[in-house]
PDB file of C-alpha atoms and ligand atoms in Angstrom:
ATOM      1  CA  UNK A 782     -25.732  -8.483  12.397  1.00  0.00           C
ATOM      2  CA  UNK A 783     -25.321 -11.601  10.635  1.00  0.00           C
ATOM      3  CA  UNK A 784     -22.677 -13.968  11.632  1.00  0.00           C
ATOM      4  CA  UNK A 785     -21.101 -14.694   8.665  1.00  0.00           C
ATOM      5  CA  UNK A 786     -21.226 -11.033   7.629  1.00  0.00           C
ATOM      6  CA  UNK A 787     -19.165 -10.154  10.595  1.00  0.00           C
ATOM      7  CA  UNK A 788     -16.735 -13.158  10.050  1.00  0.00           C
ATOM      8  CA  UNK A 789     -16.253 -11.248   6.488  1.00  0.00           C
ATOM      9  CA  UNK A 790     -15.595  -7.867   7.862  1.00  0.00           C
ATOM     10  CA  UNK A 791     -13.339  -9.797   9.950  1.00  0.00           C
ATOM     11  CA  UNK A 792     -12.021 -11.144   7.230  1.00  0.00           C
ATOM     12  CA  UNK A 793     -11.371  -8.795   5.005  1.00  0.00           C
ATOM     13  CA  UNK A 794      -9.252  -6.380   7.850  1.00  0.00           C
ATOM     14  CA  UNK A 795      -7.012  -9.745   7.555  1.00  0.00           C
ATOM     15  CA  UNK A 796      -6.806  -9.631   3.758  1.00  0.00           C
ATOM     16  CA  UNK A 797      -5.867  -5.890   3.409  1.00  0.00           C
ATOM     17  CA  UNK A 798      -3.386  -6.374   6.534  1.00  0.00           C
ATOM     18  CA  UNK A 799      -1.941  -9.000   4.056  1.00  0.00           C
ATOM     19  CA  UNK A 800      -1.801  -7.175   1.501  1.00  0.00           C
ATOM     20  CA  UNK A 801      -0.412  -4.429   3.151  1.00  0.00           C
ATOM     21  CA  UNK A 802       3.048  -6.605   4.768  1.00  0.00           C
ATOM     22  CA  UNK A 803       3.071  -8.795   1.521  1.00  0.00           C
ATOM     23  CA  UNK A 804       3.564  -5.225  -0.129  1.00  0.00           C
ATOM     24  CA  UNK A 805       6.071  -3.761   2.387  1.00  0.00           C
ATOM     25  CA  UNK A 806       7.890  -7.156   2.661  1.00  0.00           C
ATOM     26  CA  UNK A 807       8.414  -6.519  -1.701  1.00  0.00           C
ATOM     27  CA  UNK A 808       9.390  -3.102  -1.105  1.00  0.00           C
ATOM     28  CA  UNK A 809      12.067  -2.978   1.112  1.00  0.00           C
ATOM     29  CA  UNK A 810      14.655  -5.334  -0.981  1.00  0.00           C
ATOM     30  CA  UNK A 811      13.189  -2.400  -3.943  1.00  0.00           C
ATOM     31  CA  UNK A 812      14.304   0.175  -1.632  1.00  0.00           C
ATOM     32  CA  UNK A 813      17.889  -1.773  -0.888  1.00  0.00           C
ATOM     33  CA  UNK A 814      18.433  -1.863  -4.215  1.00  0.00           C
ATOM     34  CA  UNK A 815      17.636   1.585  -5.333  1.00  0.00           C
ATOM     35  CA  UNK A 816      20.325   2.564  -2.793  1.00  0.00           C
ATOM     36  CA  UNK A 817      22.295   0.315  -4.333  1.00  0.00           C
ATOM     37  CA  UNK A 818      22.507   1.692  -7.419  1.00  0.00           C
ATOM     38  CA  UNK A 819      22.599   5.476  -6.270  1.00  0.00           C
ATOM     39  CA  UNK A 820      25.448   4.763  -4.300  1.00  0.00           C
ATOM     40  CA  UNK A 821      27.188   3.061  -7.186  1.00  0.00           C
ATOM     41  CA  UNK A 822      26.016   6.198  -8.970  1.00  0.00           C
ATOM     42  CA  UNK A 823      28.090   8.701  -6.321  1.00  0.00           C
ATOM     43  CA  UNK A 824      30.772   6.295  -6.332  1.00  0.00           C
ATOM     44  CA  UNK A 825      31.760   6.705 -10.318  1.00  0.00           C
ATOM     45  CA  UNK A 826      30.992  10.719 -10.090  1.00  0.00           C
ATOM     46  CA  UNK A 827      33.948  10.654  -7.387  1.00  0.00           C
ATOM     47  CA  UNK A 828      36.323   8.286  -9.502  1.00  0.00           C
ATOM     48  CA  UNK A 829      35.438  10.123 -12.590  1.00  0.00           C
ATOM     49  CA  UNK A 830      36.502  13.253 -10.472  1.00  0.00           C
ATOM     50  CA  UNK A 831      39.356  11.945  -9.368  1.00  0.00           C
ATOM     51  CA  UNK A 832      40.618  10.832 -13.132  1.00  0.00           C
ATOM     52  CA  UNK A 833      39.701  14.401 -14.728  1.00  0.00           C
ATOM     53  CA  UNK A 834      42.187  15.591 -11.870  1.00  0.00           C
ATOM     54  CA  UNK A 835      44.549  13.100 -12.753  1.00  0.00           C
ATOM     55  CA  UNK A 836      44.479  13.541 -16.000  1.00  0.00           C
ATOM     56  CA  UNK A 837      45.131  17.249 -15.717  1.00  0.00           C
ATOM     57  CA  UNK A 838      47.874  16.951 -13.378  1.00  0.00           C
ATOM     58  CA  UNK A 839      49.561  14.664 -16.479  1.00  0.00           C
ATOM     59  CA  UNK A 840      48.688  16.942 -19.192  1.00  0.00           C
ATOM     60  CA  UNK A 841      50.442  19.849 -16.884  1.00  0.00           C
ATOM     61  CA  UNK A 842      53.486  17.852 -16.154  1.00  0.00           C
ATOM     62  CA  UNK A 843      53.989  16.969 -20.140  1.00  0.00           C
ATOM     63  CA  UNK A 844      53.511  21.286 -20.736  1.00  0.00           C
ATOM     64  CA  UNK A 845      55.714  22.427 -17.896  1.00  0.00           C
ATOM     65  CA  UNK A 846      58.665  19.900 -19.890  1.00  0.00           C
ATOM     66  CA  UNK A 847      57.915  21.151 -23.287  1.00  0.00           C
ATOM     67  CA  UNK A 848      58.125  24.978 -21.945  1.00  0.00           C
ATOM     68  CA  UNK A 849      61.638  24.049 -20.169  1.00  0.00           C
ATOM     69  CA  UNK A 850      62.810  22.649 -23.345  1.00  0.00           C
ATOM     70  CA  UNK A 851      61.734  25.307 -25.596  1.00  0.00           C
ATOM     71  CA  UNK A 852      63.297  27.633 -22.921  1.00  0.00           C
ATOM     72  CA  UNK A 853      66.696  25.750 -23.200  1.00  0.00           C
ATOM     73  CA  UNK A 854      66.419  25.800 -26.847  1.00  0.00           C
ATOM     74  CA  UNK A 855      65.834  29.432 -26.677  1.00  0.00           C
ATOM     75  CA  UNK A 856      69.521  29.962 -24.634  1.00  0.00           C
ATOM     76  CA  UNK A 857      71.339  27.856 -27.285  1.00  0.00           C
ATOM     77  CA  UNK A 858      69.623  29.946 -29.978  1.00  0.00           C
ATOM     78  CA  UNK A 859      70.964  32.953 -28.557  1.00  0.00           C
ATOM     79  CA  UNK A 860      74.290  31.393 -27.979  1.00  0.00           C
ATOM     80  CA  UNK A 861      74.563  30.370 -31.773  1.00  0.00           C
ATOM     81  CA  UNK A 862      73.885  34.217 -32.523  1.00  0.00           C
ATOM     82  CA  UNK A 863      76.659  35.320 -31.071  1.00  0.00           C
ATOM     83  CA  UNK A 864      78.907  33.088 -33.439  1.00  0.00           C
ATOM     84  CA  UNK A 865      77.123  34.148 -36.439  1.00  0.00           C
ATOM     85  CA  UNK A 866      78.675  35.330 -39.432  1.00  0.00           C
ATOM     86  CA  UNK A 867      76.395  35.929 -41.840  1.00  0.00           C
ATOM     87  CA  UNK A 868      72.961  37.928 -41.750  1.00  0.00           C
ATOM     88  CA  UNK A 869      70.923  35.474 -43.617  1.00  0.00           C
ATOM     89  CA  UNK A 870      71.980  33.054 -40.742  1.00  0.00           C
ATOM     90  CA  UNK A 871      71.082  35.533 -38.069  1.00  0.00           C
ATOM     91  CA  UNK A 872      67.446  36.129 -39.407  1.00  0.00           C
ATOM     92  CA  UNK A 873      67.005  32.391 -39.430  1.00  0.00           C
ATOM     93  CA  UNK A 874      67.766  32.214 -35.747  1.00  0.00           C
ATOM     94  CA  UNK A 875      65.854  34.985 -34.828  1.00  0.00           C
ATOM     95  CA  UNK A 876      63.007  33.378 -36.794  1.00  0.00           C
ATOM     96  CA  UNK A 877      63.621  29.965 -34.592  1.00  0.00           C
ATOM     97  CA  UNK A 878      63.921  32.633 -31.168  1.00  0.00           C
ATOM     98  CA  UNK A 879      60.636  34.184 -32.276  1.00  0.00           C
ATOM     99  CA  UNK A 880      58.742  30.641 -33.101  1.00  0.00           C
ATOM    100  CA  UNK A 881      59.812  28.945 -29.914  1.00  0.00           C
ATOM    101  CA  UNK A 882      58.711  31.855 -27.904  1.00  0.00           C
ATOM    102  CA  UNK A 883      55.173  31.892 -29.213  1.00  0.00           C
ATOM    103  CA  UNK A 884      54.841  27.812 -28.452  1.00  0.00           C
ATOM    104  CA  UNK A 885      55.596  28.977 -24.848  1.00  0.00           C
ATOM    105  CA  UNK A 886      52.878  31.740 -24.558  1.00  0.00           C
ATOM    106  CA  UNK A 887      50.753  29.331 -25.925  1.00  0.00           C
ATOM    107  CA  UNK A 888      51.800  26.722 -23.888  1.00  0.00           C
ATOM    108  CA  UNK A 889      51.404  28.573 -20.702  1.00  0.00           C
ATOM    109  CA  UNK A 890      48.284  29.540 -21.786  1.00  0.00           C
ATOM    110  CA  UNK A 891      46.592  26.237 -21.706  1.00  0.00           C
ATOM    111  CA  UNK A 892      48.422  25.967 -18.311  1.00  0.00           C
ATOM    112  CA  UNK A 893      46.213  28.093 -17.130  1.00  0.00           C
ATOM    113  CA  UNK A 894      43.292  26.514 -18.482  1.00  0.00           C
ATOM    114  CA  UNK A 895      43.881  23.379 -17.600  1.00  0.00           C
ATOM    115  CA  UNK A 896      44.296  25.199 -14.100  1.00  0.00           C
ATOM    116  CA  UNK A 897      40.744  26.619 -13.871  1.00  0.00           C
ATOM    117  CA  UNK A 898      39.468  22.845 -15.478  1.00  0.00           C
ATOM    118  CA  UNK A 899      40.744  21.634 -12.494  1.00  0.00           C
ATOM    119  CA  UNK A 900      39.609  24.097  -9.903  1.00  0.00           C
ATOM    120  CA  UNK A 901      36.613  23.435 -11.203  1.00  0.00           C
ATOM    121  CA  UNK A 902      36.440  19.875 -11.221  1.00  0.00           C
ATOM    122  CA  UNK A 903      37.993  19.838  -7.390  1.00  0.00           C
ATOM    123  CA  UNK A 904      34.563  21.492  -6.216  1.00  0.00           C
ATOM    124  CA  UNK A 905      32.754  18.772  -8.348  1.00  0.00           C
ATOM    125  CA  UNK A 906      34.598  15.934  -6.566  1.00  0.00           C
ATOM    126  CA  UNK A 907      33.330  17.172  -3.168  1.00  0.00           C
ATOM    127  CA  UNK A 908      30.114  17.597  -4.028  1.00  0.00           C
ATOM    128  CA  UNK A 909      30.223  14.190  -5.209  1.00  0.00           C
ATOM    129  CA  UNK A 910      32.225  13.009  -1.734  1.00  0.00           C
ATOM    130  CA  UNK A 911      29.776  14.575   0.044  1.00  0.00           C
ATOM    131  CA  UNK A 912      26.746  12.716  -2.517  1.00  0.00           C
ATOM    132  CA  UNK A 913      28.593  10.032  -1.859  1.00  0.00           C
ATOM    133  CA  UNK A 914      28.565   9.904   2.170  1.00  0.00           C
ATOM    134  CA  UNK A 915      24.654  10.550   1.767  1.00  0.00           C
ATOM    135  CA  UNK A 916      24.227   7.611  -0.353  1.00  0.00           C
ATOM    136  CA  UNK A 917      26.364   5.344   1.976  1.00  0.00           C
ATOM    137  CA  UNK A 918      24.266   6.140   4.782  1.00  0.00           C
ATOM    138  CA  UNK A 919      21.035   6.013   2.881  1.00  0.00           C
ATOM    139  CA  UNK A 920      21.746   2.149   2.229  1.00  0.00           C
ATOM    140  CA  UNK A 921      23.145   1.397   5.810  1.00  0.00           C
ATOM    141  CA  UNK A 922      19.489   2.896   6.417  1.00  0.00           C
ATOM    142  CA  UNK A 923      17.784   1.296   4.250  1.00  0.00           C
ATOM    143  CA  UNK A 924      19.268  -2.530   5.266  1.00  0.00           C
ATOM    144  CA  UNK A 925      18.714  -1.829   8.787  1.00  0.00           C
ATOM    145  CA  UNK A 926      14.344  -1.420   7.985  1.00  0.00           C
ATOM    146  CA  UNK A 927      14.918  -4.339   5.437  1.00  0.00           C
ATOM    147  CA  UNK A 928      16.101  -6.401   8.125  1.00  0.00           C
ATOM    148  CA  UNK A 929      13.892  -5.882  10.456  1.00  0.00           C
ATOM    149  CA  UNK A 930      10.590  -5.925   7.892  1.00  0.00           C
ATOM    150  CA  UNK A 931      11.852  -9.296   6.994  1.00  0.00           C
ATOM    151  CA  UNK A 932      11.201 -10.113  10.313  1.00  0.00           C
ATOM    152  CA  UNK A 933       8.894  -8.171  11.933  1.00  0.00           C
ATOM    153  CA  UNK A 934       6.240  -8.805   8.764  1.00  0.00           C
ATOM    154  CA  UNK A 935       6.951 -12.294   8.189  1.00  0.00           C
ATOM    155  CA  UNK A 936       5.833 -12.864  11.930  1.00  0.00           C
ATOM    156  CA  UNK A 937       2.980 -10.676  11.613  1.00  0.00           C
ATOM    157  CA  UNK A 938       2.234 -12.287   8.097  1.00  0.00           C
ATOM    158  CA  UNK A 939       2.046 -15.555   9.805  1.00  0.00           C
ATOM    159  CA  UNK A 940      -0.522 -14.354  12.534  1.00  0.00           C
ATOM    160  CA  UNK A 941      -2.400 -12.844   9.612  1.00  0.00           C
ATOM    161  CA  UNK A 942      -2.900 -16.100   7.631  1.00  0.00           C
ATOM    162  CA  UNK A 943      -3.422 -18.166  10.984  1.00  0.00           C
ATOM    163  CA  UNK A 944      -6.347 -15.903  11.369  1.00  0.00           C
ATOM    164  CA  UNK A 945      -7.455 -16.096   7.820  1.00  0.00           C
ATOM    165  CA  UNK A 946      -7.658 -19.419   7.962  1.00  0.00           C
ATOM    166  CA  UNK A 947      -9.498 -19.698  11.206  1.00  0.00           C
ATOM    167  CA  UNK A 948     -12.290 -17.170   9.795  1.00  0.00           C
ATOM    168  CA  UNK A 949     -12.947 -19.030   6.513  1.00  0.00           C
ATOM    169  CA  UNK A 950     -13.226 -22.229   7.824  1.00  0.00           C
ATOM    170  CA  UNK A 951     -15.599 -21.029  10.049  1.00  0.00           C
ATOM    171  CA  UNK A 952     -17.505 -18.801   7.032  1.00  0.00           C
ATOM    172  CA  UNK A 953     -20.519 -19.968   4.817  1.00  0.00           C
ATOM    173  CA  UNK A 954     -19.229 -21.205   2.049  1.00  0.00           C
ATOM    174  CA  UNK A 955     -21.286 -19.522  -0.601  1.00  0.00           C
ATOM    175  CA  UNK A 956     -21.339 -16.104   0.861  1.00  0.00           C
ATOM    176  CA  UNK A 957     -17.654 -16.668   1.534  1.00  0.00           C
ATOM    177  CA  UNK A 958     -16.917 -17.752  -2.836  1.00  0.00           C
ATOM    178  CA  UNK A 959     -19.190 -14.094  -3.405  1.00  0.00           C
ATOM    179  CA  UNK A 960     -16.772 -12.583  -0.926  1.00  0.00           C
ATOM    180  CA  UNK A 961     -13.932 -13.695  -2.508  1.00  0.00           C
ATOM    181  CA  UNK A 962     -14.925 -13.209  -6.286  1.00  0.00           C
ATOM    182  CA  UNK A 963     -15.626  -9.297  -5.684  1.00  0.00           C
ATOM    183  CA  UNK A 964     -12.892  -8.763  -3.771  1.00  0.00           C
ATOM    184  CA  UNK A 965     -10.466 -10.670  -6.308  1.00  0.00           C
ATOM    185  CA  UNK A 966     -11.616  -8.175  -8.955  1.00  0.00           C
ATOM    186  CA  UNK A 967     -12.180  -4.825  -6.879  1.00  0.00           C
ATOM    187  CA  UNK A 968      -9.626  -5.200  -3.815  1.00  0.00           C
ATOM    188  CA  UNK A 969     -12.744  -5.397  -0.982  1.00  0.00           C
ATOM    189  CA  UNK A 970     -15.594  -7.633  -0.882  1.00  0.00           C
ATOM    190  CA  UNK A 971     -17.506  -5.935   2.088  1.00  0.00           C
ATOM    191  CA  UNK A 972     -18.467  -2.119   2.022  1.00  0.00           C
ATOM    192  CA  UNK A 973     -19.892  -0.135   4.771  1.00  0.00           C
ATOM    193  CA  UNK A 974     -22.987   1.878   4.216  1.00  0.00           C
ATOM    194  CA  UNK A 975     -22.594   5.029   5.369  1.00  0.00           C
ATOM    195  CA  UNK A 976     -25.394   8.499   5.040  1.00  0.00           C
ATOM    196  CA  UNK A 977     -27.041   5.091   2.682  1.00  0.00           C
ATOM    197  CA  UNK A 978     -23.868   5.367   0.357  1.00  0.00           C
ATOM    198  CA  UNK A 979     -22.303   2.276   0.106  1.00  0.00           C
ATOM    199  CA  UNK A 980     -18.609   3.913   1.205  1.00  0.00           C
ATOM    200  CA  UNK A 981     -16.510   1.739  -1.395  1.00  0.00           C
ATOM    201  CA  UNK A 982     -18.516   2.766  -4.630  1.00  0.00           C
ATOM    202  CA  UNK A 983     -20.324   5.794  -2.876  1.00  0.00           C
ATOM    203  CA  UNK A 984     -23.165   5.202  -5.119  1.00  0.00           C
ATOM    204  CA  UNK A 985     -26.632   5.531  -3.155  1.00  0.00           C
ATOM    205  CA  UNK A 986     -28.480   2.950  -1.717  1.00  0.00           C
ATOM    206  CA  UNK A 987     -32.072   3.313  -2.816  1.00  0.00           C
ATOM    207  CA  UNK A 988     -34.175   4.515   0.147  1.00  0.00           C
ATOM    208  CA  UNK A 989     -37.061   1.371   1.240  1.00  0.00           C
ATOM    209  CA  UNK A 990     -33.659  -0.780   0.985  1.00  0.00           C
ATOM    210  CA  UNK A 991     -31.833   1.342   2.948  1.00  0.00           C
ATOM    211  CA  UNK A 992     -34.520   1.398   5.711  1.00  0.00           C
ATOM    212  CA  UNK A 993     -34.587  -2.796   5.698  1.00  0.00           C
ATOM    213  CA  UNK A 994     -31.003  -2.714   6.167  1.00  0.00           C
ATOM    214  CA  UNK A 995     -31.603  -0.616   9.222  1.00  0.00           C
ATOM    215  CA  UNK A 996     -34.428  -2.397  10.750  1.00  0.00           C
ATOM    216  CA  UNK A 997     -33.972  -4.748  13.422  1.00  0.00           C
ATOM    217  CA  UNK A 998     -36.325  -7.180  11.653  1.00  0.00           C
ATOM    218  CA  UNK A 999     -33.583  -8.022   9.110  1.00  0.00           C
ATOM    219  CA  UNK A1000     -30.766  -7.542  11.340  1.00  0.00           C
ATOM    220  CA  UNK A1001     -29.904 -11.474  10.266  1.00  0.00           C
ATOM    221  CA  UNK A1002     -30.215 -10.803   6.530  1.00  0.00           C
ATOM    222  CA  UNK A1003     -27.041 -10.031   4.356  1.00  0.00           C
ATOM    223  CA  UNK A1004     -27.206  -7.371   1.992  1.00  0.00           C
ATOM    224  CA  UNK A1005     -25.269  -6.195  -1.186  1.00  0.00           C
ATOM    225  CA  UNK A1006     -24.349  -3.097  -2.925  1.00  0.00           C
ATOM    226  CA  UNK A1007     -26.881  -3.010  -5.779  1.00  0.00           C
ATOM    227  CA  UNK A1008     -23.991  -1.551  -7.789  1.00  0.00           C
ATOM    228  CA  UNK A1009     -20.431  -2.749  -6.819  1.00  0.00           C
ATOM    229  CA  UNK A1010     -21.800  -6.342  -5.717  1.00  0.00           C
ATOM    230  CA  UNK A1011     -19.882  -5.424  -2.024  1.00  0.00           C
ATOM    231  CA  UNK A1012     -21.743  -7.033   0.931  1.00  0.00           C
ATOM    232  CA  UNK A1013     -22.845  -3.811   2.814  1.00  0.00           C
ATOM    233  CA  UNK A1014     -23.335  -3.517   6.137  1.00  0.00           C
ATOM    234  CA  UNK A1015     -24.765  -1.087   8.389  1.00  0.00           C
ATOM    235  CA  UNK A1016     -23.588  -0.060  12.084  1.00  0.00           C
ATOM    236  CA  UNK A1017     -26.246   0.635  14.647  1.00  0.00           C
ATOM    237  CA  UNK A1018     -24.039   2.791  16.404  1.00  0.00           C
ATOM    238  CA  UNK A1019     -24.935   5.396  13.821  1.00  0.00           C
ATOM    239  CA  UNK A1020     -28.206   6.134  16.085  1.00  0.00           C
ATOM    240  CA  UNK A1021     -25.221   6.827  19.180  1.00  0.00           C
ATOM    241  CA  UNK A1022     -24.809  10.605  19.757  1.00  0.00           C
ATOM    242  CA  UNK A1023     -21.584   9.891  19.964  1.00  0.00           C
ATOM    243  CA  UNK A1024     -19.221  10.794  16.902  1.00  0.00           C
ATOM    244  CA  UNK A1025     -17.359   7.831  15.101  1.00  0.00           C
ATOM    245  CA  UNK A1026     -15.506   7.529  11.949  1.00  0.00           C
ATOM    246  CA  UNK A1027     -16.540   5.226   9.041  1.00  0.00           C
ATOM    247  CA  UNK A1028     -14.364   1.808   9.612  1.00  0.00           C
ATOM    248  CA  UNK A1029     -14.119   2.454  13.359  1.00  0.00           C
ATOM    249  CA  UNK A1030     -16.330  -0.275  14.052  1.00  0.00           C
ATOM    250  CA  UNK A1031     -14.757  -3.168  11.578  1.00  0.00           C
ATOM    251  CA  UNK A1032     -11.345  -1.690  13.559  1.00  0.00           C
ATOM    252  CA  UNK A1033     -12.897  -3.032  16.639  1.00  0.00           C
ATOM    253  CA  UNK A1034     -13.424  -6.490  15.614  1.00  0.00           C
ATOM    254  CA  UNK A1035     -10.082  -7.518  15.291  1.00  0.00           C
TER     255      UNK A1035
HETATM  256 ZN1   ZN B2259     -20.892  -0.304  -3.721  1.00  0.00          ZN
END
């Protein structure tokens, strides 16, 4: 094969490997974040929570007064009966019994609802707790890969371009600018040719051109895809009896 063909296989395992950490190095702050903000998510579902049952508790408090003193005004109702003199006076006073009696069934009433608001709302808050916890741990997660991406990928990153480097300088330039413009506009510049597809664009390669690939005459030429513009190239060890997958070869290279 030739030379500079195999420097760009080379080269392009480097450029997707790139691609690849520059990529996870962007998404793990993404991923921080995200559990950032789903944790500060669970976090106002448990205070909201937690002021619904406040706010219930108050609104209970302010009833259970108001049904004491209609109860007290009840007794001195009754009391003032028994020192009534005329009937006009004791209809009045029943009237008042009868009036403050009915605030108090209604009062205890929405007692009871605010009762059940709450019982329901104390289920919420644990499920939000409990949302909560996951979230929390989620993040703690979530820093601990971020961490060690940042490192782990900025290392590799730098190995990656050292190689890079190495392999274009030592790359014709011309086939090298080629390389580079196709693979700028369709994410590879070399394909393999595999059962004479080209495997990028898996359009077929016409059959006489297929055969020069192949042939050890032109094992120093460079060929193209005649529709994708990819350098194609063609491994011999397609003739092996042995079974290989497509890419297993450019794998070996690095
Ligand atoms: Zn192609």
């Amino acid at each position: 094969m030739n030379a500079d063909l195999e420097r760009l296989i080379a080269l392009q395992l480097r450029d997707l490997e790139g691609k690849r950490l520059r990529e996870e190095l962007a998404d793990a702050p993404r991923r921080v974040t995200a559990a950032e903000l789903a944790l500060r998510k669970a976090e106002a579902s448990v205070t909201e929570a937690e002021a619904s049952l406040k706010k219930e508790e108050v609104l209970r408090r302010s009833q259970e007064n108001d049904v004491r003193d209609r109860r007290g005004k009840i007794v001195r109702l009754q009391k003032q009966m028994e020192t009534a003199t005329s009937a006009a006076q004791i209809t009045a006073l029943e009237n008042e019994i009868r009036f403050a009696e009915a605030a108090i069934t209604t009062l205890e009433d929405e007692e009871l609802a605010s009762m059940e608001r709450t019982e329901t709302t104390e289920a919420a808050l644990l499920t939000a707790q409990a949302a909560r916890s996951a979230a929390s741990a989620t993040l703690t997660t979530r820093r601990e890969r971020a961490a060690e991406v940042l490192e782990d990928d900025t290392a590799a990153f730098e190995v990656v371009e050292a190689a890079r480097a190495e392999i274009r300088a030592a790359t014709d330039e011309a086939l090298l600018s080629q390389y580079d413009r196709v693979a700028k506009s369709k994410g590879t510049g070399v394909s393999e040719g595999v059962d004479q597809k080209c495997s990028a664009c898996q359009m077929l390669v016409r059959p006489q051109r297929w055969n020069d690939m192949k042939d050890r005459a032109n094992a120093n030429a460079v060929y193209t895809c005649e529709s994708c513009g990819r350098y194609l190239y063609w491994d011999p060890r397609h003739d092996a009896p042995v079974r290989w997958k497509p890419g297993d070869m450019g794998a070996q290279r690095t």
